[in-house]
Backbone as a ProteinNet text record, in pm:
[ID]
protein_1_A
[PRIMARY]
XXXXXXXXXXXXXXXXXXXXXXXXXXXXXXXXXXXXXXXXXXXXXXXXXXXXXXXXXXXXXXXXXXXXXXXXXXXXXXXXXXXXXXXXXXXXXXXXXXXXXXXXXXXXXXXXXXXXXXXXXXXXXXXXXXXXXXXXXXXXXXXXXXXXXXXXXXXXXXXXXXXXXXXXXXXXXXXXXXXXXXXXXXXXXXXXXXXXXXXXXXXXXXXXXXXXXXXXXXXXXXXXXXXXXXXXXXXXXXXXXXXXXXXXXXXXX
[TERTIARY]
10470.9	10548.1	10678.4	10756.6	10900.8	10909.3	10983.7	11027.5	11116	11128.4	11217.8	11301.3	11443.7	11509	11618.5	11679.2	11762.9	11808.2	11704.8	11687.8	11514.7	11517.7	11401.2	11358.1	11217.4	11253.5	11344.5	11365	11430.3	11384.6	11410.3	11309.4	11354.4	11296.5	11363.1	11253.4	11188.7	11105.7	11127.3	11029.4	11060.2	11086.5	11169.2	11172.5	11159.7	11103	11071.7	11157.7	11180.8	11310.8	11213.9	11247.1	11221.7	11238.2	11059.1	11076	11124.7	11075.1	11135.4	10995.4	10882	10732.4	10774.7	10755.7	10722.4	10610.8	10644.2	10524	10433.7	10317.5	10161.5	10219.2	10122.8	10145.8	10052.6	9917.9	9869.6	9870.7	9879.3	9871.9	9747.6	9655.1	9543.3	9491.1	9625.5	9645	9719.9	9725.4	9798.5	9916.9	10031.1	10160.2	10134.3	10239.6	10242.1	10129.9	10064.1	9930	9967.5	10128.9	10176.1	10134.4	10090.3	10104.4	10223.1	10334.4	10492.1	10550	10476.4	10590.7	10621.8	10694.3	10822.7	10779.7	10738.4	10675	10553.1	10440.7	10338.9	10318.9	10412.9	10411.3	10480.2	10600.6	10680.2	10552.2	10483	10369.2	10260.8	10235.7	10121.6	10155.2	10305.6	10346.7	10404.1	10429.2	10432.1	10289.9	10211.1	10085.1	9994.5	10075.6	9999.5	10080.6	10224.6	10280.8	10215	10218.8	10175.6	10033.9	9951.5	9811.2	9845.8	9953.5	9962.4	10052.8	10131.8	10198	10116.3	9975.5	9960.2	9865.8	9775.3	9727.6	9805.9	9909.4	10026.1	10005.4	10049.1	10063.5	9902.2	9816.7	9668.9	9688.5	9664.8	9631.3	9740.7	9874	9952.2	10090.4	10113.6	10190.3	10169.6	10269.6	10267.3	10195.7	10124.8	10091.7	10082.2	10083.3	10124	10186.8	10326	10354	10294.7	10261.5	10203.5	10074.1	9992.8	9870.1	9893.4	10008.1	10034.5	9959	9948.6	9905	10007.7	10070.5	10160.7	10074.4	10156.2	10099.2	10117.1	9983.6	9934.5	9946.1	9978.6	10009.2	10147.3	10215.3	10330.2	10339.9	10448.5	10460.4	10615.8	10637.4	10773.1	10760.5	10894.8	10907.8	11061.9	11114.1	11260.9	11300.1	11371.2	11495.6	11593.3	11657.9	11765.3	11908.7	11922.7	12043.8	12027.8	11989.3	11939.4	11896.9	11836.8	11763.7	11581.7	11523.4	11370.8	11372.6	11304.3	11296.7	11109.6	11104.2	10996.7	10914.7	10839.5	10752	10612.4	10600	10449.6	10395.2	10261.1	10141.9	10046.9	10075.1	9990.5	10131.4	10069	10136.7	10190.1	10315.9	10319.7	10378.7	10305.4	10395.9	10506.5	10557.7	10710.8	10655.8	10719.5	10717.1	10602.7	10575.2	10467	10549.1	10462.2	10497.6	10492.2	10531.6	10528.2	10504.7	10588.4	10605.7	10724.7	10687.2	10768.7	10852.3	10953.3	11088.8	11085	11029.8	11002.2	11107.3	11126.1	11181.3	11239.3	11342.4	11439.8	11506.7	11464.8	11513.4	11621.1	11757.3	11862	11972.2	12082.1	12196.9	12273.7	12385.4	12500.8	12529.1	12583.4	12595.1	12515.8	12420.6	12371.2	12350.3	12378.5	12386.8	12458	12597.7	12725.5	12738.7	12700.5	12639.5	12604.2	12509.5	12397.4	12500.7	12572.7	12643.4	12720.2	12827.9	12904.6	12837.5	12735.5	12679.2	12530.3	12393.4	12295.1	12368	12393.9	12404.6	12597.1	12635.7	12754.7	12749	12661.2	12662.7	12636.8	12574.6	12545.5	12719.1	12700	12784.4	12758.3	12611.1	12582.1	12446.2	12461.5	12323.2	12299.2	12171	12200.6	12133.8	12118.2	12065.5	12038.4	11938	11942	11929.4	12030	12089.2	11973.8	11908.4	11835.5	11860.9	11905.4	11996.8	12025.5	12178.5	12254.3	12302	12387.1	12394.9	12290.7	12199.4	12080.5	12044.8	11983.1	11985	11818.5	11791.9	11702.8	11730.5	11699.3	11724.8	11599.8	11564.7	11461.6	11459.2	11525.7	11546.9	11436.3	11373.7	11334.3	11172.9	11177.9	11029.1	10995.9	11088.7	11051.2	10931.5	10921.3	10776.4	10894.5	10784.4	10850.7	10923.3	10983.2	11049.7	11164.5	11216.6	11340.8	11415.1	11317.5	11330.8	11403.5	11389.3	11368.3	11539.1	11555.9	11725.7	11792.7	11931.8	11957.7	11996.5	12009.3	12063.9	12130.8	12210.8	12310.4	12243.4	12123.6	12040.4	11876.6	11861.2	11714.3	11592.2	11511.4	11407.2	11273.3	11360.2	11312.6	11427.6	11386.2	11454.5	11394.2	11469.7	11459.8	11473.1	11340.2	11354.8	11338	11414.7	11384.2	11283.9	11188.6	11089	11060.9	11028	10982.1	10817.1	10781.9	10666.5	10561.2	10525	10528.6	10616.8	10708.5	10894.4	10936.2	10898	11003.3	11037	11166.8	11214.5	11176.3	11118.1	11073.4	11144	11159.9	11171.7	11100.9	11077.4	10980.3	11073.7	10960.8	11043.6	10976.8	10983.7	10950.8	10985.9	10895	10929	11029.4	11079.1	11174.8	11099.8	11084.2	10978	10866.3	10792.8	10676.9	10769.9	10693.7	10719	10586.5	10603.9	10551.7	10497.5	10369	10322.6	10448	10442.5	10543.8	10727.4	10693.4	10867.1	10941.6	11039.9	11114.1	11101.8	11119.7	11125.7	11275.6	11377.9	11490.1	11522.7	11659.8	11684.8	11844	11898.5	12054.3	12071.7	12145.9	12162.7	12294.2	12353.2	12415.2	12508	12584.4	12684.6	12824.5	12933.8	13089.5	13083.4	13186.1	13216.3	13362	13320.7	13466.8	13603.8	13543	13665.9	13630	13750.7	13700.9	13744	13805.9	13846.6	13707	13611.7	13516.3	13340.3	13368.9	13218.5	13144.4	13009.1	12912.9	12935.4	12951.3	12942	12791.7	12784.2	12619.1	12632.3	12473.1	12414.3	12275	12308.2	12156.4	12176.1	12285.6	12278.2	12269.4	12237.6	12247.2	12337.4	12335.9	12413.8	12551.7	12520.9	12641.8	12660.9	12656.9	12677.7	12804.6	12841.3	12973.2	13022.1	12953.5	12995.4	13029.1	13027.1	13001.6	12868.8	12821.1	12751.1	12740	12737.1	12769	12886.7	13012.6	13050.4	13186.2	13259.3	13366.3	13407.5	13494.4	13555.9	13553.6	13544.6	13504	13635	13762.7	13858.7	13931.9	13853.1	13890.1	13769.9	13713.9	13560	13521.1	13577.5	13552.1	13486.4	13484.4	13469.4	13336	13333	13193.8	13074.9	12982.5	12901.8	12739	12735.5	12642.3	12546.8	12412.5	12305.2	12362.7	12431.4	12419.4	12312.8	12254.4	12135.5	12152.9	12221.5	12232.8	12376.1	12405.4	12504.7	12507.2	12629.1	12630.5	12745.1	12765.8	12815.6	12916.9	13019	13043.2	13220.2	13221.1	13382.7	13393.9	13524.4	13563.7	13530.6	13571.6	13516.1	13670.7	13801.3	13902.3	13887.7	13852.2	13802.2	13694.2	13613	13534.3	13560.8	13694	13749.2	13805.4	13844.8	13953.6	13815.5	13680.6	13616.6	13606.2	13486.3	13505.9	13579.9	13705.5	13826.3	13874.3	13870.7	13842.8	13802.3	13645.2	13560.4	13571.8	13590.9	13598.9	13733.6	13863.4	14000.5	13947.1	13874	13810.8	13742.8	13627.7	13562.9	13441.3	13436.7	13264.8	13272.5	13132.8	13093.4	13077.2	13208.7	13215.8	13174.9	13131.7	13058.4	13115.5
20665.7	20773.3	20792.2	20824.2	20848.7	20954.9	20947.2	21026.5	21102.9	21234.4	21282.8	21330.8	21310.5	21293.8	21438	21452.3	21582.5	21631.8	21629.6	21699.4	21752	21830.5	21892.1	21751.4	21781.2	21697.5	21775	21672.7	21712.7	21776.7	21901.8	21919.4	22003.3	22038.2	22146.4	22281.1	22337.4	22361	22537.7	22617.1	22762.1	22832.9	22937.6	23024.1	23174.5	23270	23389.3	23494.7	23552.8	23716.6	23758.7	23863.9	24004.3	24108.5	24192.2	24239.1	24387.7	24464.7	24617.7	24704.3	24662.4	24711.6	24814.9	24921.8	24991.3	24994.9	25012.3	24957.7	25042.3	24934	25081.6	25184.4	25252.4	25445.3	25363.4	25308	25235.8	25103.1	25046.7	24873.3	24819.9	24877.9	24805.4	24806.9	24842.2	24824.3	24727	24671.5	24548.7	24625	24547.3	24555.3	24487.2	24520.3	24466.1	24446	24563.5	24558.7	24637.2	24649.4	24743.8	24544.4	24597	24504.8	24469.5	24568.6	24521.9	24395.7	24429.8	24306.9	24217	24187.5	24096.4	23911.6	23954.4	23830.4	23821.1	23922	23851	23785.6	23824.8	23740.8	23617.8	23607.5	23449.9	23380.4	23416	23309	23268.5	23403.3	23328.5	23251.3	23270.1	23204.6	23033.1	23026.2	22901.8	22843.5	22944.9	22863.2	22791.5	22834	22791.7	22660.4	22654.6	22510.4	22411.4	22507.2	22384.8	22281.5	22380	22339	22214.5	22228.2	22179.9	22010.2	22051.6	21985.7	21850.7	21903.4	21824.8	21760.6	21811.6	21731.1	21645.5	21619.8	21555.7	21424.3	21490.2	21339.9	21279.7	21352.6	21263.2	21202.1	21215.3	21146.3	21056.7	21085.1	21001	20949	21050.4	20956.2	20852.1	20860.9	20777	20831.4	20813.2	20867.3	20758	20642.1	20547.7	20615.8	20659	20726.9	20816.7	20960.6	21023	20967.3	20875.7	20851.2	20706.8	20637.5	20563.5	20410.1	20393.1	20286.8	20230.7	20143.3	20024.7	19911.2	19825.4	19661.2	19585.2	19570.9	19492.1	19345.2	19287	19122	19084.9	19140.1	19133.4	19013	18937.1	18882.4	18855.4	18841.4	18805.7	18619.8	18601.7	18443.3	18405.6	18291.3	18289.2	18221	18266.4	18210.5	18124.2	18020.8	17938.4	18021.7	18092.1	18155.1	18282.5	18364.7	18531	18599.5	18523.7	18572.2	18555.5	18676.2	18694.9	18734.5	18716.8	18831.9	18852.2	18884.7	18940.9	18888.6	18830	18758.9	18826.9	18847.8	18887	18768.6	18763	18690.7	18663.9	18802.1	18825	18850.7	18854.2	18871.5	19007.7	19057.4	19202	19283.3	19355.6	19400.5	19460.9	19455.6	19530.2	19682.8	19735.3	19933.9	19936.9	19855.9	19878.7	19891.4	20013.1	20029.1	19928.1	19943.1	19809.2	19870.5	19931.3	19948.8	20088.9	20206.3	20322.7	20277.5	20291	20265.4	20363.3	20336.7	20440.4	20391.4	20491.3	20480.2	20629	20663.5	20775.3	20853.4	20946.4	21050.2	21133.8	21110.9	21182.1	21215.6	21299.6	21322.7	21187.4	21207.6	21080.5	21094	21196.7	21227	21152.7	21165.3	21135.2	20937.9	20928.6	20745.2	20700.5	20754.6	20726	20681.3	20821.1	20772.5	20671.9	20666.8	20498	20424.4	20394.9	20279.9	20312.6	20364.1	20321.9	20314.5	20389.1	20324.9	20227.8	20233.2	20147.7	20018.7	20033.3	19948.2	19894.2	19901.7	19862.8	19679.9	19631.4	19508.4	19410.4	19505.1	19456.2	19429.2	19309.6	19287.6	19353.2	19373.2	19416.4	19472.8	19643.2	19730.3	19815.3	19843.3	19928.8	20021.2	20125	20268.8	20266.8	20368.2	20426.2	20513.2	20587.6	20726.7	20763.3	20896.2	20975.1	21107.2	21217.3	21297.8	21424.5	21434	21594.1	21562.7	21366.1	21408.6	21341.2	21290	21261.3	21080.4	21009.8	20854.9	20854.9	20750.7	20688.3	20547.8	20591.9	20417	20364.5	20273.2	20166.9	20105.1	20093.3	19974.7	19943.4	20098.5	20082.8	20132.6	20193.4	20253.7	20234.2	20128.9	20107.6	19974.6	19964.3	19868	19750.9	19660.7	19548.2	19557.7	19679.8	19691.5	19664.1	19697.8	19692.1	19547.7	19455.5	19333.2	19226.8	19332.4	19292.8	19267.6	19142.4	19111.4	19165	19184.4	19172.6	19102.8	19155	19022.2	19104.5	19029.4	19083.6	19079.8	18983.4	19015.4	19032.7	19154.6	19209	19174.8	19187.6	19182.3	19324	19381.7	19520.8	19645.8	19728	19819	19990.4	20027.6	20149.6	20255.9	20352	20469.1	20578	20735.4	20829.9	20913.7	20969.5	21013.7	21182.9	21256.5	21405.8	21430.8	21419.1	21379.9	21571.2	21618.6	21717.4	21811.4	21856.5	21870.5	21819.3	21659.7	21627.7	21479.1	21472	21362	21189	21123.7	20998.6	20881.3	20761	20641.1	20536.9	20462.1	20382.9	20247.8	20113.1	19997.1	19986.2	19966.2	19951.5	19803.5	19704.9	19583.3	19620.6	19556.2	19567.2	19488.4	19397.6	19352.1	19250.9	19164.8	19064.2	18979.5	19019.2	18861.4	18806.5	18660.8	18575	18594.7	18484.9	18499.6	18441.2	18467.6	18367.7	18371.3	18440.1	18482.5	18580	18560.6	18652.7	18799	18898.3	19014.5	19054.8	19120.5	19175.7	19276	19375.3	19510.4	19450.5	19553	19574.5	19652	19620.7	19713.5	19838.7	19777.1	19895.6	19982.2	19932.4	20031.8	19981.5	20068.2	20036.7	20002.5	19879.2	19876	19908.5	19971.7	20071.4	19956.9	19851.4	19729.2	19590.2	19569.9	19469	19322.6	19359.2	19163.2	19159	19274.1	19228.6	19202.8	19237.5	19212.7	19089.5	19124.3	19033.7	18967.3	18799.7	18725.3	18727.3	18759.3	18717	18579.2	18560.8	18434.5	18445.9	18514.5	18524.9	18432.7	18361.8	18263.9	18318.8	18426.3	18443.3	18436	18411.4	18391.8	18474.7	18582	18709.6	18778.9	18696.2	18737.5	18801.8	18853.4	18940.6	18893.6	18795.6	18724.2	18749.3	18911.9	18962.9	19089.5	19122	19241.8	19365.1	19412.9	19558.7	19555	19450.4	19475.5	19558.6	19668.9	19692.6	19754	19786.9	19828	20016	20073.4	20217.2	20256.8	20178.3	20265.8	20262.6	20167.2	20156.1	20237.1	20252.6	20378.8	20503.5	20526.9	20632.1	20788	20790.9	20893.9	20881.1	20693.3	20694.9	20663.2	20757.4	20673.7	20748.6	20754.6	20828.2	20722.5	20711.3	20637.5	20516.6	20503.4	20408.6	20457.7	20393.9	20371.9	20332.5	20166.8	20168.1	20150.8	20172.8	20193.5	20113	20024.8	19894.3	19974.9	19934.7	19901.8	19757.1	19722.6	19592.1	19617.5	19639.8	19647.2	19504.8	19491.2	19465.8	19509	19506.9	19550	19600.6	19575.1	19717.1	19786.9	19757.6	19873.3	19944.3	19974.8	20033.9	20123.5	20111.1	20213.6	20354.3	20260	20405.7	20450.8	20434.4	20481.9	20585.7	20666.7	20790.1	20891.6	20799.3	20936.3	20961.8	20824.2	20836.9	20909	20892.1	20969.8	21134	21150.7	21358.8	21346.8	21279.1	21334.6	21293.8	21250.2	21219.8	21322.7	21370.7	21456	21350.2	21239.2	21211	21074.9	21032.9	20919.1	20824.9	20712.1	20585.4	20517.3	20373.5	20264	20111
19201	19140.2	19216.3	19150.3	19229	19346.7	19441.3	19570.7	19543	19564	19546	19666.9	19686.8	19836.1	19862.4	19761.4	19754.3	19683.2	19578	19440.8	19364.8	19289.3	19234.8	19138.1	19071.6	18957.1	18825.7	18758	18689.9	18559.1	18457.2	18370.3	18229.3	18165	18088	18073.2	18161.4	18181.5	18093.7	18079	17960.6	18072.9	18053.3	18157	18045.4	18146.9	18070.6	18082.5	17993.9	18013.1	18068.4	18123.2	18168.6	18009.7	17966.6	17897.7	17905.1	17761.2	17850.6	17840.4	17849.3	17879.2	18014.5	18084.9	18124.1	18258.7	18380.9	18489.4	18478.5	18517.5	18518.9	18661.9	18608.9	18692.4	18830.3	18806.3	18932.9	18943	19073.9	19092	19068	19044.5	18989.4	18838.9	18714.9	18624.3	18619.8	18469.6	18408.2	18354.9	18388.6	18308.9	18183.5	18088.8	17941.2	17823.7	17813.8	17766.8	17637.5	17621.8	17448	17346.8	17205	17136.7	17106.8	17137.8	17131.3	17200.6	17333.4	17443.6	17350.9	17393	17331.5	17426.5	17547.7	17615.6	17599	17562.6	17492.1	17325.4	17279.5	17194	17162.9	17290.5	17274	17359.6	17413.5	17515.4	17409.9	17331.7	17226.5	17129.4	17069.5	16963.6	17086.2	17182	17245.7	17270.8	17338.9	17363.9	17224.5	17098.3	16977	16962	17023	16984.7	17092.8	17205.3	17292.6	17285.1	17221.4	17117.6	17078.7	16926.5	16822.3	16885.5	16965.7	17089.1	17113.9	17203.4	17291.1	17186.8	17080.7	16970.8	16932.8	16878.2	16843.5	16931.4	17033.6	17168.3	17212.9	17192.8	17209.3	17084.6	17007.6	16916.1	16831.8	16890.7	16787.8	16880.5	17042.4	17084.1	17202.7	17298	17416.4	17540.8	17581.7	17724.6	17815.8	17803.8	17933.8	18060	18007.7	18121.3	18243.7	18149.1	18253.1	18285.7	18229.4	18274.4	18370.6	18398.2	18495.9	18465.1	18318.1	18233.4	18252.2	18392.9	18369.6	18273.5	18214.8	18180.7	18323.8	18351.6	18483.5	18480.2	18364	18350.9	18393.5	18479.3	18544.2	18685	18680.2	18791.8	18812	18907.5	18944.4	18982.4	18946.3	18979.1	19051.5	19073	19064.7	18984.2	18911.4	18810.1	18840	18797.9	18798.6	18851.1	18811.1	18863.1	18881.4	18890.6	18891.7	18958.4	19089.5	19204.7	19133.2	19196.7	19139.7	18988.9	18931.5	18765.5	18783.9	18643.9	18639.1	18476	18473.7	18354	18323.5	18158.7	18153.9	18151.1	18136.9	18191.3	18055.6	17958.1	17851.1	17752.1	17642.6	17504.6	17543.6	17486.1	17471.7	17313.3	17261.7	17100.6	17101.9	17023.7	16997.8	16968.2	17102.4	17128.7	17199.8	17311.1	17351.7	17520.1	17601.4	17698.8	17777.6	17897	18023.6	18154.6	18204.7	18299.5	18332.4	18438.6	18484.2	18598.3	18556.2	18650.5	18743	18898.8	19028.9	19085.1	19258.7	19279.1	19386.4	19477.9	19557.9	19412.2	19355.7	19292.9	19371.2	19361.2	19406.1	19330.7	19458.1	19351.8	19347.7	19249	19258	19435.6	19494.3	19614.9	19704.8	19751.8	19809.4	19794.2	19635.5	19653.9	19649.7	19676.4	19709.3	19824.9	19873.7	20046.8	20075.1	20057.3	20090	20013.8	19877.2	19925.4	20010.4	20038.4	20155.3	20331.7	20317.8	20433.8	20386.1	20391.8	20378.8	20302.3	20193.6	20138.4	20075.9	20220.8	20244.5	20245.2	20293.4	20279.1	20189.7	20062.3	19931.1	19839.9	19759.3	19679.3	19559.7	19525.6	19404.3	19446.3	19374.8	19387.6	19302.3	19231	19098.8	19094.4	19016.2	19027.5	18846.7	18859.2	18720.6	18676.6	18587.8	18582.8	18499.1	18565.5	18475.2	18427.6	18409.3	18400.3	18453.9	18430.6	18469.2	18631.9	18668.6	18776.5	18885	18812.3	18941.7	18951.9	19008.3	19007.6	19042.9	19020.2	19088.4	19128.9	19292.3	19315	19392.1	19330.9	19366.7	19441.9	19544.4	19635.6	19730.6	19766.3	19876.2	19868.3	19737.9	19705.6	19568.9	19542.4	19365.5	19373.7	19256.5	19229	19182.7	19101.1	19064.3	18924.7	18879.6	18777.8	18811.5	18965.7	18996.5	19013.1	18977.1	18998.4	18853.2	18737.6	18599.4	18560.5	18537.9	18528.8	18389.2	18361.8	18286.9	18179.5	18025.2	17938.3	17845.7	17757.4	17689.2	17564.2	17497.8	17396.5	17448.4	17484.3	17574.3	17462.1	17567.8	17459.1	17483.5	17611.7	17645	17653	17702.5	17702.3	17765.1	17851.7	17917.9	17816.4	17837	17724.3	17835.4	17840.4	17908.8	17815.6	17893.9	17834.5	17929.6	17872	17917	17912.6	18029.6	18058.4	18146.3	18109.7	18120.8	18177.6	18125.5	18154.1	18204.8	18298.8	18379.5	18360.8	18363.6	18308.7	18343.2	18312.6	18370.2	18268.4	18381.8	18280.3	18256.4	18197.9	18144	18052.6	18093.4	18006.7	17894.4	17770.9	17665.5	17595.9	17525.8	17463.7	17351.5	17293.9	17206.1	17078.9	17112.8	17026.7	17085.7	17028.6	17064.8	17179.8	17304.5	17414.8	17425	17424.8	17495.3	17594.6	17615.8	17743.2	17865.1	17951.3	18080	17958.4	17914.8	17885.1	17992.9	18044.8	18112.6	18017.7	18128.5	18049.1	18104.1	18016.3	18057.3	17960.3	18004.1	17942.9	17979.9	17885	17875.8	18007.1	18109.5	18207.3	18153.2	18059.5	17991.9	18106.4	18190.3	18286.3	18263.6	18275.7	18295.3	18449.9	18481.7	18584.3	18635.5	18742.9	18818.1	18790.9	18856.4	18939.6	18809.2	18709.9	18598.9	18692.5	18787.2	18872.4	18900.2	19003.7	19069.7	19019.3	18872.1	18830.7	18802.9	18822.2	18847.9	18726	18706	18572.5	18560.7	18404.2	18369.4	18307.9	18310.5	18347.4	18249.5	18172.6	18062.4	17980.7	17910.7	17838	17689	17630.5	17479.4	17432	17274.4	17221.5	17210.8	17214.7	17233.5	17354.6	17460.3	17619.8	17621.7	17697.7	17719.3	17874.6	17908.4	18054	18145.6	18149.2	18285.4	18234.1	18339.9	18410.4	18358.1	18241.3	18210.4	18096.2	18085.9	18005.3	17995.7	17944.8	17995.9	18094.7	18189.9	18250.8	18229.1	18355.3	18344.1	18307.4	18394.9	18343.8	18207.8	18115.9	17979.6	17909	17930	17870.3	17967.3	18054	18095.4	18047.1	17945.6	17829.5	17754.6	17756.1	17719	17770.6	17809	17892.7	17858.7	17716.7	17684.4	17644.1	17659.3	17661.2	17813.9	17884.5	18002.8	18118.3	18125.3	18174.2	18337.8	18350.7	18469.8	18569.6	18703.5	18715.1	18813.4	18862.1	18947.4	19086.7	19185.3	19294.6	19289.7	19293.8	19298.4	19368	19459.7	19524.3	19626.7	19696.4	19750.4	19918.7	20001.5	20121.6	20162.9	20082.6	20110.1	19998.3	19825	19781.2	19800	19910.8	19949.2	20009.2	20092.5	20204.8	20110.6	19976.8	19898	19796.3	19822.9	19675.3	19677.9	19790.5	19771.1	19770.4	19810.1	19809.7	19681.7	19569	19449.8	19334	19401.8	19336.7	19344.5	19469	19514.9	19437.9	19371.1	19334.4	19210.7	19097.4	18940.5	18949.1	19037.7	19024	18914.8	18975.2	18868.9	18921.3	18901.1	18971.5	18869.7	18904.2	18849.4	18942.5	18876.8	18921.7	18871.9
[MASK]
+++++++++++++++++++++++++++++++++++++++++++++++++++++++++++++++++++++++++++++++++++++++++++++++++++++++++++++++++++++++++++++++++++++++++++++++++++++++++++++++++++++++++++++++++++++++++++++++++++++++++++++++++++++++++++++++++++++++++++++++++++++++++++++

C-alpha cells in the first residue's frame, strides 16, 4: 500500500454542518434528539445511499483495488531497448484489473526536492500525478508496476479510482493480452525541455518518437487526464529549475 510522506491521503470525504438543535440542560443526555435536525436527517438520507452504494459495488463493480487483488501472473524481464518491463504470464481480458500503482504519496514539493537532490543523478525519473497537487513516486517503495514501460499504442492503461474516499491508482488492460506479451500504458506527460526528451522506442505504428509527446511549454494549459510526469534536464538546466518553477507558480516536468 502506498506511504504517505508529507501529505494526508487524499479524499473527498462528507463533512458535517453544525446544526441549530439546541444543547441538552445535562451531559448525560443526547444532543439532537428533535425529529427536525437537519443532520439527522442528511446522515439517514446518506446512510440509505451508502446501502444502495455499496450493493452497487459488491455486486456489480470493481473491488480489486481495495481488496489488494493484484494479477499475480506478473514478471519482469529485459527488453531490447527499454531497460526492465514487465510481462503477464497468463491471458488477461480487456477491463480487467492488473495491478495498484504504490508507492511515497507526496506533495509536487517535496518531489521537486528529491529531484534536485536524490535523484539528481537520474537522466530520467517519473512520478504519477494523483490529485490536487500530490505525486506518487515509486522509486523506492513501489512494487513492480513501476517497472511497466511506455508506448504510444498501450495496451493498458492507468485509471484513478476512489476507493473508500481515498484516491488510489490502478493499471487496467485495455483490451485482451497475451500470455508473455509486454504490458505498457501511455505515460501521457508534457515535457518541460523539448531538445532533452527521452526518444521512444515502442515501435508502433503511431509513435510520436519521443517520451510523452509535446512540449510543456507548447501545452501548458493542458494537462488534464496526464497521468505521468518525467524529470529530463540537463545538469545546467537543473541549476535554473526550481527557480522556475517558484516564478510559474506550478510544477512542470
Amino acid at each position: 500500500s502506498d506511504i504517505y510522506v508529507d501529505v494526508k491521503p487524499v479524499s473527498n470525504g462528507f463533512e458535517a454542518h453544525a446544526c441549530n438543535c439546541k444543547p441538552p440542560l445535562q451531559s448525560d443526555q443526547m444532543g439532537c434528539s428533535d425529529d427536525d435536525c437537519l443532520n439527522r436527517h442528511a446522515t439517514f438520507q446518506l446512510l440509505i445511499l451508502l446501502i444502495l452504494f455499496s450493493f452497487i459495488i459488491y455486486n456489480f463493480g470493481n473491488q480489486e483495488i481495495q481488496k489488494h487483488q493484484d494479477f499475480r501472473h506478473l514478471k519482469k524481464f529485459p527488453t531490447q531497448e527499454c531497460g526492465l518491463g514487465v510481462k503477464a504470464t497468463k491471458p488477461l481480458k480487456a477491463g480487467q484489473f492488473i495491478i495498484e500503482y504504490v508507492g511515497e504519496v507526496m506533495s509536487e514539493l517535496e518531489f521537486r526536492r528529491r529531484m534536485s537532490t536524490l535523484y539528481s543523478h537520474m537522466q530520467h525519473h517519473y512520478c504519477l500525478s494523483l490529485e490536487g497537487g500530490v505525486v506518487i513516486d515509486g522509486y523506492k517503495s513501489g512494487n513492480i508496476s513501476r517497472l511497466i514501460n511506455h508506448s504510444c499504442s498501450p495496451n493498458c492503461q492507468m485509471q484513478k479510482w476512489n476507493v473508500n474516499g481515498v484516491y488510489r491508482i490502478g493499471l487496467f488492460a485495455l483490451k485482451d493480452v497475451e500470455p508473455n506479451e509486454e504490458l505498457t500504458y501511455d505515460y501521457n506527460f508534457h515535457a518541460y525541455n523539448v531538445n532533452t526528451q527521452q526518444a521512444c522506442k515502442c515501435g508502433s505504428s503511431n509513435c510520436r518518437l519521443v517520451v510523452g509527446g509535446r512540449s510543456q511549454k507548447d501545452s501548458s494549459s493542458n494537462r488534464k487526464g496526464s497521468y505521468c510526469f518525467t524529470m529530463h534536464l540537463t545538469s545546467n538546466d537543473r541549476l535554473n529549475w526550481v527557480s522556475l518553477m517558484i516564478e510559474l507558480g506550478q510544477f512542470i516536468v
